[in-house]
Amino acid sequence: MKLKTMLLAAAALATTALNPLGASAEEVKKIGLAVSNLQADYFNQIKIGVESYAKEKGIEVITVDAKNDSATQVSQVQDLLTQDIDAFIYIPAGAAAAAVPTRLAKEAGIPVVNVDRNADEAPGDTFIATDNATSAYEVCKHIIGLAGGKGKMLMIHGQKGTTPEVERTKGCMKAIEENSGVELVAQQWSEQWSQAEGLNIGQNLLQAHPDVSLIFAQADGLALGAAQAVKVSGVSQRVYVGGFDGDTTALPILAEKGFDATATQQVRGIGRLAVDSAIKLAAGEKLPAEQLLPGFLTTPENAAKFVAEHP
């Protein structure tokens, strides 16, 4: 059985196990999808997963892109809620105003599926994401192992306070704490999770700490930038770089040993599960507060299979 078929079957089985009778899409005609930033490959892949699966079920999807601006997203969601949507799939653009769209939807009686990021003070009816802490732990454990269990480390964070940033920090810190020979010497937060930021932050941190041998960057874009920074910094020692996401643009570079490890997320599987969850919630069913899917530790040795068939 092909990789994607196996993963999607597992996600479907997990959802079906919660409700053996299933729920019909017949009464769900329109879903609103608010995405934080479609310029990021990860979010674009989730969008594709949601839209293609919804199309199979005869459901219209209205998608809006906040371009990482919380105020824009609140305005977009207010407009979505006037368009007779039956359910709302929501990826917050940031931590600051993350609760507002959820509250607006719930006040309108529309069920909310939060994806990737949640708001503690106003969570969705269910939250779907990768198990970020476990996957980040696996990535950091792997690169620490490559470095012989010791060395100085830099951490380049995602957007501060967002769910993936918090959970990926937690996972990597666990790996660091398990290895007394590893010292986290510096860390810095990004705003856009981007390659340009990874390069800029990486160069600055390497200038201040030229003797590091480990970098954990909390997104593949950041990791690619950090790998560039290592090349141009002139350091003589081997620096092991770990990323996160399994971006379709980064995986071929990983396969060619452009960096050392990532966690490949089930982006299409997340999109399908979000649609199924929206249908169930619209039918009045209760779902778990969290539905976490595993990520897959990906290295140059196994990256090719994820390039050929992304989950």
PDB file of C-alpha atoms in Angstrom:
ATOM      1  CA  MET A   1       0.000   0.000   0.000  1.00  0.00           C
ATOM      2  CA  LYS A   2       1.368   3.405  -0.872  1.00  0.00           C
ATOM      3  CA  LEU A   3       2.536   5.753   1.878  1.00  0.00           C
ATOM      4  CA  LYS A   4      -0.188   8.357   1.395  1.00  0.00           C
ATOM      5  CA  THR A   5      -2.916   5.728   1.195  1.00  0.00           C
ATOM      6  CA  MET A   6      -1.716   4.185   4.446  1.00  0.00           C
ATOM      7  CA  LEU A   7      -1.564   7.502   6.292  1.00  0.00           C
ATOM      8  CA  LEU A   8      -4.928   8.746   5.088  1.00  0.00           C
ATOM      9  CA  ALA A   9      -6.507   5.408   5.907  1.00  0.00           C
ATOM     10  CA  ALA A  10      -5.110   5.642   9.427  1.00  0.00           C
ATOM     11  CA  ALA A  11      -6.489   9.158   9.881  1.00  0.00           C
ATOM     12  CA  ALA A  12      -9.870   8.089   8.546  1.00  0.00           C
ATOM     13  CA  LEU A  13      -9.896   5.048  10.810  1.00  0.00           C
ATOM     14  CA  ALA A  14      -9.126   7.193  13.844  1.00  0.00           C
ATOM     15  CA  THR A  15     -12.014   9.516  13.021  1.00  0.00           C
ATOM     16  CA  THR A  16     -14.393   6.643  12.266  1.00  0.00           C
ATOM     17  CA  ALA A  17     -13.516   4.981  15.542  1.00  0.00           C
ATOM     18  CA  LEU A  18     -14.824   8.037  17.340  1.00  0.00           C
ATOM     19  CA  ASN A  19     -18.137   7.711  15.515  1.00  0.00           C
ATOM     20  CA  PRO A  20     -18.703   4.352  13.800  1.00  0.00           C
ATOM     21  CA  LEU A  21     -21.860   5.504  12.015  1.00  0.00           C
ATOM     22  CA  GLY A  22     -20.091   8.474  10.434  1.00  0.00           C
ATOM     23  CA  ALA A  23     -21.754  11.735   9.420  1.00  0.00           C
ATOM     24  CA  SER A  24     -23.132  12.780   6.067  1.00  0.00           C
ATOM     25  CA  ALA A  25     -21.873  15.758   4.101  1.00  0.00           C
ATOM     26  CA  GLU A  26     -25.337  16.267   2.605  1.00  0.00           C
ATOM     27  CA  GLU A  27     -26.263  19.133   4.928  1.00  0.00           C
ATOM     28  CA  VAL A  28     -22.830  20.783   4.782  1.00  0.00           C
ATOM     29  CA  LYS A  29     -22.730  22.838   1.603  1.00  0.00           C
ATOM     30  CA  LYS A  30     -20.149  25.496   2.402  1.00  0.00           C
ATOM     31  CA  ILE A  31     -17.054  25.677   4.623  1.00  0.00           C
ATOM     32  CA  GLY A  32     -15.027  28.782   5.427  1.00  0.00           C
ATOM     33  CA  LEU A  33     -11.243  28.338   5.536  1.00  0.00           C
ATOM     34  CA  ALA A  34      -9.158  31.118   7.091  1.00  0.00           C
ATOM     35  CA  VAL A  35      -5.430  30.579   6.521  1.00  0.00           C
ATOM     36  CA  SER A  36      -2.659  32.522   8.186  1.00  0.00           C
ATOM     37  CA  ASN A  37      -0.287  32.770   5.221  1.00  0.00           C
ATOM     38  CA  LEU A  38      -0.580  31.017   1.858  1.00  0.00           C
ATOM     39  CA  GLN A  39       2.924  32.125   0.904  1.00  0.00           C
ATOM     40  CA  ALA A  40       4.151  29.355   3.245  1.00  0.00           C
ATOM     41  CA  ASP A  41       4.259  25.943   1.564  1.00  0.00           C
ATOM     42  CA  TYR A  42       2.954  24.185   4.682  1.00  0.00           C
ATOM     43  CA  PHE A  43      -0.256  26.204   4.847  1.00  0.00           C
ATOM     44  CA  ASN A  44      -0.744  26.035   1.092  1.00  0.00           C
ATOM     45  CA  GLN A  45      -0.544  22.239   1.232  1.00  0.00           C
ATOM     46  CA  ILE A  46      -3.207  22.150   3.962  1.00  0.00           C
ATOM     47  CA  LYS A  47      -5.391  24.401   1.795  1.00  0.00           C
ATOM     48  CA  ILE A  48      -4.987  21.993  -1.120  1.00  0.00           C
ATOM     49  CA  GLY A  49      -5.891  19.087   1.136  1.00  0.00           C
ATOM     50  CA  VAL A  50      -9.024  20.814   2.429  1.00  0.00           C
ATOM     51  CA  GLU A  51     -10.222  22.033  -0.961  1.00  0.00           C
ATOM     52  CA  SER A  52      -9.611  18.825  -2.908  1.00  0.00           C
ATOM     53  CA  TYR A  53     -11.258  16.605  -0.299  1.00  0.00           C
ATOM     54  CA  ALA A  54     -14.208  18.971   0.126  1.00  0.00           C
ATOM     55  CA  LYS A  55     -14.680  18.963  -3.645  1.00  0.00           C
ATOM     56  CA  GLU A  56     -14.931  15.169  -3.573  1.00  0.00           C
ATOM     57  CA  LYS A  57     -17.776  15.567  -1.098  1.00  0.00           C
ATOM     58  CA  GLY A  58     -19.549  18.296  -3.064  1.00  0.00           C
ATOM     59  CA  ILE A  59     -18.724  20.993  -0.510  1.00  0.00           C
ATOM     60  CA  GLU A  60     -17.771  24.532  -1.487  1.00  0.00           C
ATOM     61  CA  VAL A  61     -14.784  26.060   0.319  1.00  0.00           C
ATOM     62  CA  ILE A  62     -14.325  29.815   0.647  1.00  0.00           C
ATOM     63  CA  THR A  63     -10.643  30.448   1.430  1.00  0.00           C
ATOM     64  CA  VAL A  64      -9.122  33.673   2.746  1.00  0.00           C
ATOM     65  CA  ASP A  65      -5.438  34.443   3.285  1.00  0.00           C
ATOM     66  CA  ALA A  66      -4.432  36.830   6.089  1.00  0.00           C
ATOM     67  CA  LYS A  67      -0.804  37.103   4.942  1.00  0.00           C
ATOM     68  CA  ASN A  68       0.273  36.821   8.590  1.00  0.00           C
ATOM     69  CA  ASP A  69      -1.738  39.851   9.708  1.00  0.00           C
ATOM     70  CA  SER A  70      -4.104  39.271  12.635  1.00  0.00           C
ATOM     71  CA  ALA A  71      -6.204  42.390  12.019  1.00  0.00           C
ATOM     72  CA  THR A  72      -6.705  41.388   8.390  1.00  0.00           C
ATOM     73  CA  GLN A  73      -7.737  37.918   9.479  1.00  0.00           C
ATOM     74  CA  VAL A  74     -10.351  39.182  11.930  1.00  0.00           C
ATOM     75  CA  SER A  75     -11.880  41.305   9.161  1.00  0.00           C
ATOM     76  CA  GLN A  76     -11.811  38.374   6.720  1.00  0.00           C
ATOM     77  CA  VAL A  77     -13.536  36.094   9.225  1.00  0.00           C
ATOM     78  CA  GLN A  78     -16.229  38.675   9.904  1.00  0.00           C
ATOM     79  CA  ASP A  79     -16.930  38.640   6.173  1.00  0.00           C
ATOM     80  CA  LEU A  80     -16.860  34.823   6.004  1.00  0.00           C
ATOM     81  CA  LEU A  81     -19.509  34.618   8.697  1.00  0.00           C
ATOM     82  CA  THR A  82     -21.935  36.590   6.496  1.00  0.00           C
ATOM     83  CA  GLN A  83     -21.649  34.020   3.671  1.00  0.00           C
ATOM     84  CA  ASP A  84     -23.820  31.230   5.110  1.00  0.00           C
ATOM     85  CA  ILE A  85     -20.960  28.879   5.912  1.00  0.00           C
ATOM     86  CA  ASP A  86     -21.885  25.667   7.738  1.00  0.00           C
ATOM     87  CA  ALA A  87     -18.510  25.228   9.448  1.00  0.00           C
ATOM     88  CA  PHE A  88     -15.275  27.145   9.906  1.00  0.00           C
ATOM     89  CA  ILE A  89     -11.712  25.800   9.566  1.00  0.00           C
ATOM     90  CA  TYR A  90      -9.292  28.239  11.139  1.00  0.00           C
ATOM     91  CA  ILE A  91      -5.485  28.636  11.136  1.00  0.00           C
ATOM     92  CA  PRO A  92      -4.690  31.718  13.269  1.00  0.00           C
ATOM     93  CA  ALA A  93      -2.353  34.312  11.786  1.00  0.00           C
ATOM     94  CA  GLY A  94      -0.684  34.911  15.128  1.00  0.00           C
ATOM     95  CA  ALA A  95      -1.028  34.571  18.873  1.00  0.00           C
ATOM     96  CA  ALA A  96      -2.212  38.094  19.671  1.00  0.00           C
ATOM     97  CA  ALA A  97      -5.762  38.046  18.268  1.00  0.00           C
ATOM     98  CA  ALA A  98      -6.120  34.289  17.786  1.00  0.00           C
ATOM     99  CA  ALA A  99      -9.187  34.014  20.020  1.00  0.00           C
ATOM    100  CA  VAL A 100     -11.309  36.629  18.224  1.00  0.00           C
ATOM    101  CA  PRO A 101     -12.364  34.638  15.094  1.00  0.00           C
ATOM    102  CA  THR A 102     -13.246  31.601  17.224  1.00  0.00           C
ATOM    103  CA  ARG A 103     -15.456  33.698  19.463  1.00  0.00           C
ATOM    104  CA  LEU A 104     -17.140  35.359  16.482  1.00  0.00           C
ATOM    105  CA  ALA A 105     -17.909  31.998  14.862  1.00  0.00           C
ATOM    106  CA  LYS A 106     -19.247  30.474  18.065  1.00  0.00           C
ATOM    107  CA  GLU A 107     -21.454  33.499  18.674  1.00  0.00           C
ATOM    108  CA  ALA A 108     -22.885  32.885  15.199  1.00  0.00           C
ATOM    109  CA  GLY A 109     -23.507  29.220  16.031  1.00  0.00           C
ATOM    110  CA  ILE A 110     -20.905  27.959  13.559  1.00  0.00           C
ATOM    111  CA  PRO A 111     -18.644  25.048  14.597  1.00  0.00           C
ATOM    112  CA  VAL A 112     -14.905  25.724  14.584  1.00  0.00           C
ATOM    113  CA  VAL A 113     -12.053  23.401  13.617  1.00  0.00           C
ATOM    114  CA  ASN A 114      -8.725  24.918  14.617  1.00  0.00           C
ATOM    115  CA  VAL A 115      -5.729  23.676  12.628  1.00  0.00           C
ATOM    116  CA  ASP A 116      -2.034  23.951  13.559  1.00  0.00           C
ATOM    117  CA  ARG A 117      -2.577  26.778  16.055  1.00  0.00           C
ATOM    118  CA  ASN A 118      -5.029  27.112  18.911  1.00  0.00           C
ATOM    119  CA  ALA A 119      -6.036  29.826  21.348  1.00  0.00           C
ATOM    120  CA  ASP A 120      -6.089  28.683  24.974  1.00  0.00           C
ATOM    121  CA  GLU A 121      -8.622  31.305  26.004  1.00  0.00           C
ATOM    122  CA  ALA A 122     -11.002  30.478  23.116  1.00  0.00           C
ATOM    123  CA  PRO A 123     -10.196  27.074  21.585  1.00  0.00           C
ATOM    124  CA  GLY A 124     -12.057  25.644  18.632  1.00  0.00           C
ATOM    125  CA  ASP A 125     -14.510  22.777  19.001  1.00  0.00           C
ATOM    126  CA  THR A 126     -11.598  20.531  18.058  1.00  0.00           C
ATOM    127  CA  PHE A 127      -7.923  21.191  17.368  1.00  0.00           C
ATOM    128  CA  ILE A 128      -5.992  19.298  14.659  1.00  0.00           C
ATOM    129  CA  ALA A 129      -2.224  19.403  14.398  1.00  0.00           C
ATOM    130  CA  THR A 130       0.951  17.416  14.212  1.00  0.00           C
ATOM    131  CA  ASP A 131       2.281  16.187  17.542  1.00  0.00           C
ATOM    132  CA  ASN A 132       4.790  19.035  17.474  1.00  0.00           C
ATOM    133  CA  ALA A 133       6.495  18.318  20.788  1.00  0.00           C
ATOM    134  CA  THR A 134       7.210  14.673  20.002  1.00  0.00           C
ATOM    135  CA  SER A 135       8.385  15.420  16.460  1.00  0.00           C
ATOM    136  CA  ALA A 136      10.657  18.279  17.560  1.00  0.00           C
ATOM    137  CA  TYR A 137      12.115  15.999  20.221  1.00  0.00           C
ATOM    138  CA  GLU A 138      12.901  13.408  17.540  1.00  0.00           C
ATOM    139  CA  VAL A 139      14.567  15.971  15.252  1.00  0.00           C
ATOM    140  CA  CYS A 140      16.701  17.444  18.042  1.00  0.00           C
ATOM    141  CA  LYS A 141      17.597  14.012  19.411  1.00  0.00           C
ATOM    142  CA  HIS A 142      18.705  12.994  15.916  1.00  0.00           C
ATOM    143  CA  ILE A 143      20.983  15.966  15.227  1.00  0.00           C
ATOM    144  CA  ILE A 144      22.405  15.750  18.757  1.00  0.00           C
ATOM    145  CA  GLY A 145      23.219  12.116  18.025  1.00  0.00           C
ATOM    146  CA  LEU A 146      24.946  13.123  14.801  1.00  0.00           C
ATOM    147  CA  ALA A 147      27.091  15.538  16.823  1.00  0.00           C
ATOM    148  CA  GLY A 148      28.104  12.791  19.230  1.00  0.00           C
ATOM    149  CA  GLY A 149      25.787  13.890  22.031  1.00  0.00           C
ATOM    150  CA  LYS A 150      27.598  17.136  22.758  1.00  0.00           C
ATOM    151  CA  GLY A 151      28.121  20.658  21.481  1.00  0.00           C
ATOM    152  CA  LYS A 152      26.777  24.179  21.602  1.00  0.00           C
ATOM    153  CA  MET A 153      23.343  24.741  20.058  1.00  0.00           C
ATOM    154  CA  LEU A 154      21.413  27.632  18.559  1.00  0.00           C
ATOM    155  CA  MET A 155      17.619  27.623  18.346  1.00  0.00           C
ATOM    156  CA  ILE A 156      15.774  29.720  15.763  1.00  0.00           C
ATOM    157  CA  HIS A 157      12.138  29.898  16.835  1.00  0.00           C
ATOM    158  CA  GLY A 158       8.970  30.419  14.867  1.00  0.00           C
ATOM    159  CA  GLN A 159       6.472  33.158  15.688  1.00  0.00           C
ATOM    160  CA  LYS A 160       6.524  33.655  19.445  1.00  0.00           C
ATOM    161  CA  GLY A 161       3.581  32.273  21.418  1.00  0.00           C
ATOM    162  CA  THR A 162       1.946  30.329  18.592  1.00  0.00           C
ATOM    163  CA  THR A 163       1.068  26.720  19.358  1.00  0.00           C
ATOM    164  CA  PRO A 164       3.736  25.133  17.091  1.00  0.00           C
ATOM    165  CA  GLU A 165       6.446  27.459  18.400  1.00  0.00           C
ATOM    166  CA  VAL A 166       5.624  26.626  22.018  1.00  0.00           C
ATOM    167  CA  GLU A 167       5.348  22.875  21.411  1.00  0.00           C
ATOM    168  CA  ARG A 168       8.459  22.610  19.218  1.00  0.00           C
ATOM    169  CA  THR A 169      10.472  24.473  21.846  1.00  0.00           C
ATOM    170  CA  LYS A 170       9.192  22.084  24.505  1.00  0.00           C
ATOM    171  CA  GLY A 171      10.144  19.028  22.456  1.00  0.00           C
ATOM    172  CA  CYS A 172      13.635  20.197  21.601  1.00  0.00           C
ATOM    173  CA  MET A 173      14.312  21.298  25.176  1.00  0.00           C
ATOM    174  CA  LYS A 174      13.500  17.762  26.318  1.00  0.00           C
ATOM    175  CA  ALA A 175      16.181  16.392  23.987  1.00  0.00           C
ATOM    176  CA  ILE A 176      18.681  19.001  25.211  1.00  0.00           C
ATOM    177  CA  GLU A 177      17.934  18.176  28.850  1.00  0.00           C
ATOM    178  CA  GLU A 178      18.604  14.492  28.167  1.00  0.00           C
ATOM    179  CA  ASN A 179      22.105  15.308  26.890  1.00  0.00           C
ATOM    180  CA  SER A 180      24.302  16.983  29.488  1.00  0.00           C
ATOM    181  CA  GLY A 181      26.989  17.640  26.896  1.00  0.00           C
ATOM    182  CA  VAL A 182      24.695  19.969  24.903  1.00  0.00           C
ATOM    183  CA  GLU A 183      24.430  23.653  25.782  1.00  0.00           C
ATOM    184  CA  LEU A 184      21.810  25.987  24.291  1.00  0.00           C
ATOM    185  CA  VAL A 185      23.918  29.132  23.962  1.00  0.00           C
ATOM    186  CA  ALA A 186      21.501  31.450  22.104  1.00  0.00           C
ATOM    187  CA  GLN A 187      18.016  31.593  20.649  1.00  0.00           C
ATOM    188  CA  GLN A 188      15.965  34.089  18.666  1.00  0.00           C
ATOM    189  CA  TRP A 189      12.370  34.328  17.457  1.00  0.00           C
ATOM    190  CA  SER A 190      11.255  34.960  13.879  1.00  0.00           C
ATOM    191  CA  GLU A 191       8.082  36.672  12.693  1.00  0.00           C
ATOM    192  CA  GLN A 192       7.385  34.896   9.391  1.00  0.00           C
ATOM    193  CA  TRP A 193       9.103  31.487   9.814  1.00  0.00           C
ATOM    194  CA  SER A 194      10.923  32.382   6.578  1.00  0.00           C
ATOM    195  CA  GLN A 195      14.165  31.461   4.857  1.00  0.00           C
ATOM    196  CA  ALA A 196      15.276  35.094   4.769  1.00  0.00           C
ATOM    197  CA  GLU A 197      14.836  35.318   8.531  1.00  0.00           C
ATOM    198  CA  GLY A 198      16.690  32.039   9.004  1.00  0.00           C
ATOM    199  CA  LEU A 199      19.634  33.422   7.046  1.00  0.00           C
ATOM    200  CA  ASN A 200      19.664  36.763   8.873  1.00  0.00           C
ATOM    201  CA  ILE A 201      19.177  35.322  12.356  1.00  0.00           C
ATOM    202  CA  GLY A 202      21.606  32.499  11.639  1.00  0.00           C
ATOM    203  CA  GLN A 203      24.344  34.876  10.515  1.00  0.00           C
ATOM    204  CA  ASN A 204      23.905  37.100  13.571  1.00  0.00           C
ATOM    205  CA  LEU A 205      23.923  34.216  16.023  1.00  0.00           C
ATOM    206  CA  LEU A 206      26.884  32.509  14.359  1.00  0.00           C
ATOM    207  CA  GLN A 207      28.849  35.744  14.499  1.00  0.00           C
ATOM    208  CA  ALA A 208      28.250  35.909  18.240  1.00  0.00           C
ATOM    209  CA  HIS A 209      28.767  32.151  18.744  1.00  0.00           C
ATOM    210  CA  PRO A 210      31.141  30.869  16.036  1.00  0.00           C
ATOM    211  CA  ASP A 211      31.858  27.600  17.876  1.00  0.00           C
ATOM    212  CA  VAL A 212      28.365  26.071  17.696  1.00  0.00           C
ATOM    213  CA  SER A 213      27.853  22.644  16.154  1.00  0.00           C
ATOM    214  CA  LEU A 214      24.033  22.387  16.312  1.00  0.00           C
ATOM    215  CA  ILE A 215      21.141  24.507  15.046  1.00  0.00           C
ATOM    216  CA  PHE A 216      17.478  23.669  15.501  1.00  0.00           C
ATOM    217  CA  ALA A 217      15.309  25.862  13.282  1.00  0.00           C
ATOM    218  CA  GLN A 218      11.582  25.442  13.925  1.00  0.00           C
ATOM    219  CA  ALA A 219      10.526  25.445  10.244  1.00  0.00           C
ATOM    220  CA  ASP A 220      12.166  24.233   7.063  1.00  0.00           C
ATOM    221  CA  GLY A 221      12.339  27.762   5.687  1.00  0.00           C
ATOM    222  CA  LEU A 222      14.283  28.824   8.783  1.00  0.00           C
ATOM    223  CA  ALA A 223      16.465  25.717   8.484  1.00  0.00           C
ATOM    224  CA  LEU A 224      17.323  26.422   4.843  1.00  0.00           C
ATOM    225  CA  GLY A 225      18.290  29.962   5.808  1.00  0.00           C
ATOM    226  CA  ALA A 226      20.352  28.695   8.730  1.00  0.00           C
ATOM    227  CA  ALA A 227      22.156  26.216   6.457  1.00  0.00           C
ATOM    228  CA  GLN A 228      22.989  29.119   4.131  1.00  0.00           C
ATOM    229  CA  ALA A 229      24.264  31.101   7.105  1.00  0.00           C
ATOM    230  CA  VAL A 230      26.595  28.260   8.053  1.00  0.00           C
ATOM    231  CA  LYS A 231      28.032  28.197   4.520  1.00  0.00           C
ATOM    232  CA  VAL A 232      28.733  31.933   4.372  1.00  0.00           C
ATOM    233  CA  SER A 233      29.890  32.288   7.982  1.00  0.00           C
ATOM    234  CA  GLY A 234      33.234  30.629   7.377  1.00  0.00           C
ATOM    235  CA  VAL A 235      33.076  28.335  10.412  1.00  0.00           C
ATOM    236  CA  SER A 236      35.449  25.398  10.124  1.00  0.00           C
ATOM    237  CA  GLN A 237      33.556  22.827  12.218  1.00  0.00           C
ATOM    238  CA  ARG A 238      30.613  20.687  11.079  1.00  0.00           C
ATOM    239  CA  VAL A 239      27.295  22.258  12.031  1.00  0.00           C
ATOM    240  CA  TYR A 240      24.248  19.971  12.076  1.00  0.00           C
ATOM    241  CA  VAL A 241      20.974  21.686  11.139  1.00  0.00           C
ATOM    242  CA  GLY A 242      17.490  20.398  11.924  1.00  0.00           C
ATOM    243  CA  GLY A 243      14.233  21.825  10.595  1.00  0.00           C
ATOM    244  CA  PHE A 244      10.527  21.085  10.802  1.00  0.00           C
ATOM    245  CA  ASP A 245       7.550  20.685   8.404  1.00  0.00           C
ATOM    246  CA  GLY A 246       8.699  18.515   5.510  1.00  0.00           C
ATOM    247  CA  ASP A 247       8.027  21.333   3.035  1.00  0.00           C
ATOM    248  CA  THR A 248       7.818  20.195  -0.578  1.00  0.00           C
ATOM    249  CA  THR A 249      10.482  22.786  -1.448  1.00  0.00           C
ATOM    250  CA  ALA A 250      12.836  21.671   1.343  1.00  0.00           C
ATOM    251  CA  LEU A 251      12.601  17.892   1.051  1.00  0.00           C
ATOM    252  CA  PRO A 252      14.571  17.648  -2.241  1.00  0.00           C
ATOM    253  CA  ILE A 253      17.312  19.775  -0.646  1.00  0.00           C
ATOM    254  CA  LEU A 254      17.323  17.520   2.416  1.00  0.00           C
ATOM    255  CA  ALA A 255      17.596  14.493   0.116  1.00  0.00           C
ATOM    256  CA  GLU A 256      20.769  16.071  -1.327  1.00  0.00           C
ATOM    257  CA  LYS A 257      22.144  16.639   2.211  1.00  0.00           C
ATOM    258  CA  GLY A 258      21.507  20.374   2.173  1.00  0.00           C
ATOM    259  CA  PHE A 259      20.655  20.085   5.874  1.00  0.00           C
ATOM    260  CA  ASP A 260      20.354  17.156   8.265  1.00  0.00           C
ATOM    261  CA  ALA A 261      16.810  16.404   9.440  1.00  0.00           C
ATOM    262  CA  THR A 262      13.213  17.544   9.546  1.00  0.00           C
ATOM    263  CA  ALA A 263       9.822  16.323  10.729  1.00  0.00           C
ATOM    264  CA  THR A 264       7.483  15.740   7.787  1.00  0.00           C
ATOM    265  CA  GLN A 265       3.922  16.675   8.634  1.00  0.00           C
ATOM    266  CA  GLN A 266       0.849  14.991   7.159  1.00  0.00           C
ATOM    267  CA  VAL A 267      -0.376  18.167   5.493  1.00  0.00           C
ATOM    268  CA  ARG A 268      -2.898  16.533   3.153  1.00  0.00           C
ATOM    269  CA  GLY A 269      -4.040  14.212   5.934  1.00  0.00           C
ATOM    270  CA  ILE A 270      -4.559  17.195   8.229  1.00  0.00           C
ATOM    271  CA  GLY A 271      -6.691  18.866   5.545  1.00  0.00           C
ATOM    272  CA  ARG A 272      -8.877  15.799   5.063  1.00  0.00           C
ATOM    273  CA  LEU A 273      -9.313  15.280   8.792  1.00  0.00           C
ATOM    274  CA  ALA A 274     -10.288  18.954   9.159  1.00  0.00           C
ATOM    275  CA  VAL A 275     -13.068  18.528   6.582  1.00  0.00           C
ATOM    276  CA  ASP A 276     -14.325  15.316   8.172  1.00  0.00           C
ATOM    277  CA  SER A 277     -14.294  16.998  11.577  1.00  0.00           C
ATOM    278  CA  ALA A 278     -16.187  20.028  10.239  1.00  0.00           C
ATOM    279  CA  ILE A 279     -18.882  17.724   8.850  1.00  0.00           C
ATOM    280  CA  LYS A 280     -19.214  15.865  12.141  1.00  0.00           C
ATOM    281  CA  LEU A 281     -19.380  19.051  14.209  1.00  0.00           C
ATOM    282  CA  ALA A 282     -21.999  20.520  11.876  1.00  0.00           C
ATOM    283  CA  ALA A 283     -24.042  17.346  12.457  1.00  0.00           C
ATOM    284  CA  GLY A 284     -23.962  18.062  16.197  1.00  0.00           C
ATOM    285  CA  GLU A 285     -21.363  15.466  17.141  1.00  0.00           C
ATOM    286  CA  LYS A 286     -18.731  15.888  19.835  1.00  0.00           C
ATOM    287  CA  LEU A 287     -15.069  15.422  18.965  1.00  0.00           C
ATOM    288  CA  PRO A 288     -11.947  15.273  21.142  1.00  0.00           C
ATOM    289  CA  ALA A 289     -10.475  18.622  22.140  1.00  0.00           C
ATOM    290  CA  GLU A 290      -7.266  17.609  20.331  1.00  0.00           C
ATOM    291  CA  GLN A 291      -6.585  15.356  17.362  1.00  0.00           C
ATOM    292  CA  LEU A 292      -2.812  15.049  16.953  1.00  0.00           C
ATOM    293  CA  LEU A 293      -1.254  13.265  13.986  1.00  0.00           C
ATOM    294  CA  PRO A 294       2.325  11.954  14.086  1.00  0.00           C
ATOM    295  CA  GLY A 295       5.089  13.643  12.136  1.00  0.00           C
ATOM    296  CA  PHE A 296       7.831  11.575  10.505  1.00  0.00           C
ATOM    297  CA  LEU A 297      11.522  12.007  11.233  1.00  0.00           C
ATOM    298  CA  THR A 298      13.032  12.655   7.820  1.00  0.00           C
ATOM    299  CA  THR A 299      16.728  12.550   6.947  1.00  0.00           C
ATOM    300  CA  PRO A 300      18.751  12.463   3.712  1.00  0.00           C
ATOM    301  CA  GLU A 301      18.414   8.672   3.859  1.00  0.00           C
ATOM    302  CA  ASN A 302      14.594   8.567   3.656  1.00  0.00           C
ATOM    303  CA  ALA A 303      13.670  11.993   2.238  1.00  0.00           C
ATOM    304  CA  ALA A 304      13.235  10.680  -1.315  1.00  0.00           C
ATOM    305  CA  LYS A 305      10.110   8.688  -0.453  1.00  0.00           C
ATOM    306  CA  PHE A 306       8.438  11.825   0.942  1.00  0.00           C
ATOM    307  CA  VAL A 307       9.488  13.766  -2.169  1.00  0.00           C
ATOM    308  CA  ALA A 308       7.837  11.085  -4.313  1.00  0.00           C
ATOM    309  CA  GLU A 309       4.661  10.907  -2.225  1.00  0.00           C
ATOM    310  CA  HIS A 310       3.980  13.538   0.409  1.00  0.00           C
ATOM    311  CA  PRO A 311       1.581  12.515   3.190  1.00  0.00           C
TER     312      PRO A 311
END
